[in-house]
């Protein structure tokens, strides 16, 4: 809900759409040529994988193609389409301090520790056995899931995208949990 409210606030304060603000302030300056907010469009531009969602019908589970489903029911909260290359470019800019002012950067990568994993409302973090902190953010839409993350200034970072059939299950999908576990084990 917070991202939806942020999108509404952006539009009211600037007088421009959330999508246009994202394009002007983030996508263009970072050279994210294949990232966009689709709005009411139900297709995906360019080459892409198809996403499927497991749906229970008549007592059985059926895979339904979710590729052309509209995402307008949650504007500013996951209604972005991107490529893995653009996700990595964004992650490098975010972790490398090229996206936010220094004070905002410090705030983004800080929160009080009370356990092994916390979230500051945007990024989640995991303290690794060697004391380093892995910061990450995941997102999902029916048929699709993505995660970006890294350690330190982004010299060690990860971006992955997958098409799990349970992308909108409670918590992370099984696939995302396994991938993240493997990534953290390698760091």
mmCIF file of C-alpha atoms in Angstrom:
data_model
loop_
_atom_site.group_PDB
_atom_site.id
_atom_site.type_symbol
_atom_site.label_atom_id
_atom_site.label_comp_id
_atom_site.label_asym_id
_atom_site.label_seq_id
_atom_site.Cartn_x
_atom_site.Cartn_y
_atom_site.Cartn_z
ATOM 1 C CA UNK A 1 0.000 0.000 0.000
ATOM 2 C CA UNK A 2 2.909 2.361 0.718
ATOM 3 C CA UNK A 3 4.122 2.290 -2.890
ATOM 4 C CA UNK A 4 0.625 3.058 -4.195
ATOM 5 C CA UNK A 5 0.388 6.059 -1.860
ATOM 6 C CA UNK A 6 3.884 7.179 -2.903
ATOM 7 C CA UNK A 7 2.781 7.038 -6.552
ATOM 8 C CA UNK A 8 -0.299 9.145 -5.808
ATOM 9 C CA UNK A 9 1.830 11.641 -3.873
ATOM 10 C CA UNK A 10 4.336 11.882 -6.745
ATOM 11 C CA UNK A 11 1.512 12.664 -9.171
ATOM 12 C CA UNK A 12 -0.138 15.244 -6.922
ATOM 13 C CA UNK A 13 3.108 17.056 -6.067
ATOM 14 C CA UNK A 14 4.600 17.096 -9.582
ATOM 15 C CA UNK A 15 1.454 17.270 -11.687
ATOM 16 C CA UNK A 16 2.925 14.487 -13.836
ATOM 17 C CA UNK A 17 2.228 10.781 -13.955
ATOM 18 C CA UNK A 18 4.230 8.366 -11.858
ATOM 19 C CA UNK A 19 5.364 6.648 -15.075
ATOM 20 C CA UNK A 20 6.665 9.913 -16.569
ATOM 21 C CA UNK A 21 8.480 10.826 -13.358
ATOM 22 C CA UNK A 22 10.142 7.389 -13.299
ATOM 23 C CA UNK A 23 11.147 7.781 -16.944
ATOM 24 C CA UNK A 24 12.596 11.283 -16.500
ATOM 25 C CA UNK A 25 14.243 10.838 -13.093
ATOM 26 C CA UNK A 26 15.461 7.233 -13.161
ATOM 27 C CA UNK A 27 15.123 5.317 -16.427
ATOM 28 C CA UNK A 28 16.616 7.915 -18.802
ATOM 29 C CA UNK A 29 19.469 9.163 -16.568
ATOM 30 C CA UNK A 30 20.586 5.593 -15.815
ATOM 31 C CA UNK A 31 20.229 4.453 -19.434
ATOM 32 C CA UNK A 32 17.514 1.896 -18.640
ATOM 33 C CA UNK A 33 16.316 1.494 -22.213
ATOM 34 C CA UNK A 34 14.115 -1.556 -21.617
ATOM 35 C CA UNK A 35 12.396 -0.509 -18.378
ATOM 36 C CA UNK A 36 8.996 1.125 -18.343
ATOM 37 C CA UNK A 37 5.681 1.437 -16.522
ATOM 38 C CA UNK A 38 3.097 -0.221 -18.800
ATOM 39 C CA UNK A 39 0.055 1.559 -17.421
ATOM 40 C CA UNK A 40 -3.056 -0.029 -18.936
ATOM 41 C CA UNK A 41 -1.095 -1.827 -21.682
ATOM 42 C CA UNK A 42 -1.343 -5.589 -21.336
ATOM 43 C CA UNK A 43 1.461 -6.586 -23.692
ATOM 44 C CA UNK A 44 5.199 -6.648 -23.054
ATOM 45 C CA UNK A 45 7.474 -4.832 -25.495
ATOM 46 C CA UNK A 46 10.278 -6.725 -27.189
ATOM 47 C CA UNK A 47 11.420 -10.298 -26.602
ATOM 48 C CA UNK A 48 10.223 -11.717 -23.302
ATOM 49 C CA UNK A 49 9.393 -14.923 -21.493
ATOM 50 C CA UNK A 50 5.832 -15.922 -20.808
ATOM 51 C CA UNK A 51 4.687 -16.034 -17.202
ATOM 52 C CA UNK A 52 2.258 -18.640 -15.927
ATOM 53 C CA UNK A 53 0.268 -18.732 -12.707
ATOM 54 C CA UNK A 54 -1.092 -21.841 -11.029
ATOM 55 C CA UNK A 55 -4.849 -21.427 -10.614
ATOM 56 C CA UNK A 56 -7.189 -23.855 -8.864
ATOM 57 C CA UNK A 57 -10.250 -24.663 -10.968
ATOM 58 C CA UNK A 58 -12.804 -27.399 -10.497
ATOM 59 C CA UNK A 59 -10.679 -29.056 -7.811
ATOM 60 C CA UNK A 60 -7.545 -29.190 -9.965
ATOM 61 C CA UNK A 61 -4.588 -26.937 -10.631
ATOM 62 C CA UNK A 62 -4.255 -25.364 -14.051
ATOM 63 C CA UNK A 63 -1.446 -23.171 -15.418
ATOM 64 C CA UNK A 64 -2.797 -19.951 -16.886
ATOM 65 C CA UNK A 65 -0.744 -17.617 -19.105
ATOM 66 C CA UNK A 66 -0.420 -14.357 -17.144
ATOM 67 C CA UNK A 67 1.766 -12.588 -19.710
ATOM 68 C CA UNK A 68 -0.905 -10.174 -20.895
ATOM 69 C CA UNK A 69 -2.638 -9.545 -17.565
ATOM 70 C CA UNK A 70 -3.084 -5.877 -16.669
ATOM 71 C CA UNK A 71 -1.173 -4.659 -13.618
ATOM 72 C CA UNK A 72 -3.159 -1.442 -13.188
ATOM 73 C CA UNK A 73 -4.800 -2.672 -9.989
ATOM 74 C CA UNK A 74 -1.637 -1.666 -8.075
ATOM 75 C CA UNK A 75 -0.195 1.438 -9.734
ATOM 76 C CA UNK A 76 3.328 2.370 -8.532
ATOM 77 C CA UNK A 77 3.547 -0.957 -6.724
ATOM 78 C CA UNK A 78 5.092 -3.394 -9.123
ATOM 79 C CA UNK A 79 3.759 -2.116 -12.401
ATOM 80 C CA UNK A 80 7.213 -1.935 -13.979
ATOM 81 C CA UNK A 81 8.612 -4.088 -16.746
ATOM 82 C CA UNK A 82 12.363 -4.448 -17.086
ATOM 83 C CA UNK A 83 15.147 -6.648 -18.373
ATOM 84 C CA UNK A 84 17.805 -8.366 -16.316
ATOM 85 C CA UNK A 85 20.456 -6.059 -17.807
ATOM 86 C CA UNK A 86 18.489 -2.980 -16.726
ATOM 87 C CA UNK A 87 17.904 -4.434 -13.248
ATOM 88 C CA UNK A 88 21.654 -4.917 -12.867
ATOM 89 C CA UNK A 89 22.361 -1.379 -14.133
ATOM 90 C CA UNK A 90 19.825 0.020 -11.643
ATOM 91 C CA UNK A 91 21.292 -2.037 -8.788
ATOM 92 C CA UNK A 92 24.827 -0.832 -9.582
ATOM 93 C CA UNK A 93 23.616 2.800 -9.566
ATOM 94 C CA UNK A 94 21.617 2.388 -6.356
ATOM 95 C CA UNK A 95 24.376 0.638 -4.399
ATOM 96 C CA UNK A 96 27.095 2.805 -5.944
ATOM 97 C CA UNK A 97 25.498 6.049 -4.723
ATOM 98 C CA UNK A 98 24.592 7.416 -8.165
ATOM 99 C CA UNK A 99 20.841 7.510 -7.601
ATOM 100 C CA UNK A 100 20.295 9.190 -4.238
ATOM 101 C CA UNK A 101 21.771 12.130 -2.345
ATOM 102 C CA UNK A 102 24.302 11.023 0.328
ATOM 103 C CA UNK A 103 21.873 11.569 3.246
ATOM 104 C CA UNK A 104 19.159 9.554 1.516
ATOM 105 C CA UNK A 105 21.692 6.843 0.636
ATOM 106 C CA UNK A 106 22.714 6.485 4.304
ATOM 107 C CA UNK A 107 19.074 6.319 5.382
ATOM 108 C CA UNK A 108 18.235 3.694 2.765
ATOM 109 C CA UNK A 109 21.011 1.399 3.971
ATOM 110 C CA UNK A 110 20.381 1.701 7.711
ATOM 111 C CA UNK A 111 17.912 0.451 10.278
ATOM 112 C CA UNK A 112 18.111 -0.864 13.840
ATOM 113 C CA UNK A 113 19.038 -4.526 14.162
ATOM 114 C CA UNK A 114 16.708 -6.742 16.158
ATOM 115 C CA UNK A 115 17.192 -10.016 14.343
ATOM 116 C CA UNK A 116 18.708 -11.768 11.366
ATOM 117 C CA UNK A 117 16.496 -10.169 8.733
ATOM 118 C CA UNK A 118 14.855 -6.762 8.754
ATOM 119 C CA UNK A 119 13.230 -4.402 6.324
ATOM 120 C CA UNK A 120 13.194 -0.613 6.341
ATOM 121 C CA UNK A 121 10.033 -0.569 4.230
ATOM 122 C CA UNK A 122 11.893 -0.910 0.969
ATOM 123 C CA UNK A 123 15.076 -2.935 1.252
ATOM 124 C CA UNK A 124 15.405 -6.058 3.372
ATOM 125 C CA UNK A 125 18.708 -7.093 4.875
ATOM 126 C CA UNK A 126 20.410 -10.229 6.083
ATOM 127 C CA UNK A 127 23.541 -10.199 8.223
ATOM 128 C CA UNK A 128 25.952 -12.771 6.836
ATOM 129 C CA UNK A 129 28.128 -14.964 9.114
ATOM 130 C CA UNK A 130 31.184 -12.801 8.347
ATOM 131 C CA UNK A 131 29.335 -9.659 9.512
ATOM 132 C CA UNK A 132 28.672 -8.174 6.087
ATOM 133 C CA UNK A 133 25.101 -7.177 5.275
ATOM 134 C CA UNK A 134 23.267 -8.275 2.146
ATOM 135 C CA UNK A 135 20.573 -5.781 1.149
ATOM 136 C CA UNK A 136 17.863 -6.734 -1.314
ATOM 137 C CA UNK A 137 14.410 -6.078 -2.687
ATOM 138 C CA UNK A 138 12.121 -8.502 -4.436
ATOM 139 C CA UNK A 139 8.900 -8.050 -6.291
ATOM 140 C CA UNK A 140 6.358 -10.275 -7.946
ATOM 141 C CA UNK A 141 3.409 -10.194 -10.265
ATOM 142 C CA UNK A 142 1.415 -13.186 -11.325
ATOM 143 C CA UNK A 143 3.774 -15.351 -13.371
ATOM 144 C CA UNK A 144 6.879 -13.218 -12.737
ATOM 145 C CA UNK A 145 9.313 -12.499 -9.935
ATOM 146 C CA UNK A 146 12.517 -10.466 -9.647
ATOM 147 C CA UNK A 147 15.092 -9.653 -6.995
ATOM 148 C CA UNK A 148 17.973 -7.214 -6.810
ATOM 149 C CA UNK A 149 20.532 -6.998 -4.051
ATOM 150 C CA UNK A 150 24.099 -6.551 -3.060
ATOM 151 C CA UNK A 151 26.755 -6.020 -0.448
ATOM 152 C CA UNK A 152 28.606 -2.792 0.273
ATOM 153 C CA UNK A 153 28.811 -0.318 -2.583
ATOM 154 C CA UNK A 154 27.488 -2.821 -5.117
ATOM 155 C CA UNK A 155 30.792 -4.377 -6.121
ATOM 156 C CA UNK A 156 29.086 -7.642 -5.204
ATOM 157 C CA UNK A 157 25.514 -7.542 -6.466
ATOM 158 C CA UNK A 158 22.842 -9.819 -7.870
ATOM 159 C CA UNK A 159 19.809 -9.418 -10.086
ATOM 160 C CA UNK A 160 17.591 -12.325 -11.011
ATOM 161 C CA UNK A 161 14.262 -12.799 -12.655
ATOM 162 C CA UNK A 162 12.191 -15.951 -12.746
ATOM 163 C CA UNK A 163 8.779 -17.175 -13.793
ATOM 164 C CA UNK A 164 7.525 -19.207 -10.825
ATOM 165 C CA UNK A 165 3.927 -20.340 -10.971
ATOM 166 C CA UNK A 166 3.473 -19.316 -7.322
ATOM 167 C CA UNK A 167 4.947 -15.797 -7.604
ATOM 168 C CA UNK A 168 2.101 -14.243 -5.612
ATOM 169 C CA UNK A 169 2.087 -16.811 -2.809
ATOM 170 C CA UNK A 170 2.482 -15.594 0.767
ATOM 171 C CA UNK A 171 6.126 -14.652 1.238
ATOM 172 C CA UNK A 172 8.793 -15.502 -1.323
ATOM 173 C CA UNK A 173 8.126 -18.259 -3.825
ATOM 174 C CA UNK A 174 9.950 -21.529 -3.232
ATOM 175 C CA UNK A 175 12.145 -20.831 -6.259
ATOM 176 C CA UNK A 176 13.113 -17.362 -4.999
ATOM 177 C CA UNK A 177 13.893 -18.710 -1.519
ATOM 178 C CA UNK A 178 16.185 -21.379 -2.957
ATOM 179 C CA UNK A 179 17.938 -18.969 -5.318
ATOM 180 C CA UNK A 180 18.485 -16.390 -2.593
ATOM 181 C CA UNK A 181 19.793 -19.090 -0.230
ATOM 182 C CA UNK A 182 22.279 -20.248 -2.860
ATOM 183 C CA UNK A 183 23.410 -16.678 -3.566
ATOM 184 C CA UNK A 184 23.942 -15.915 0.121
ATOM 185 C CA UNK A 185 25.854 -19.179 0.584
ATOM 186 C CA UNK A 186 28.270 -18.108 -2.177
ATOM 187 C CA UNK A 187 29.010 -14.642 -0.759
#
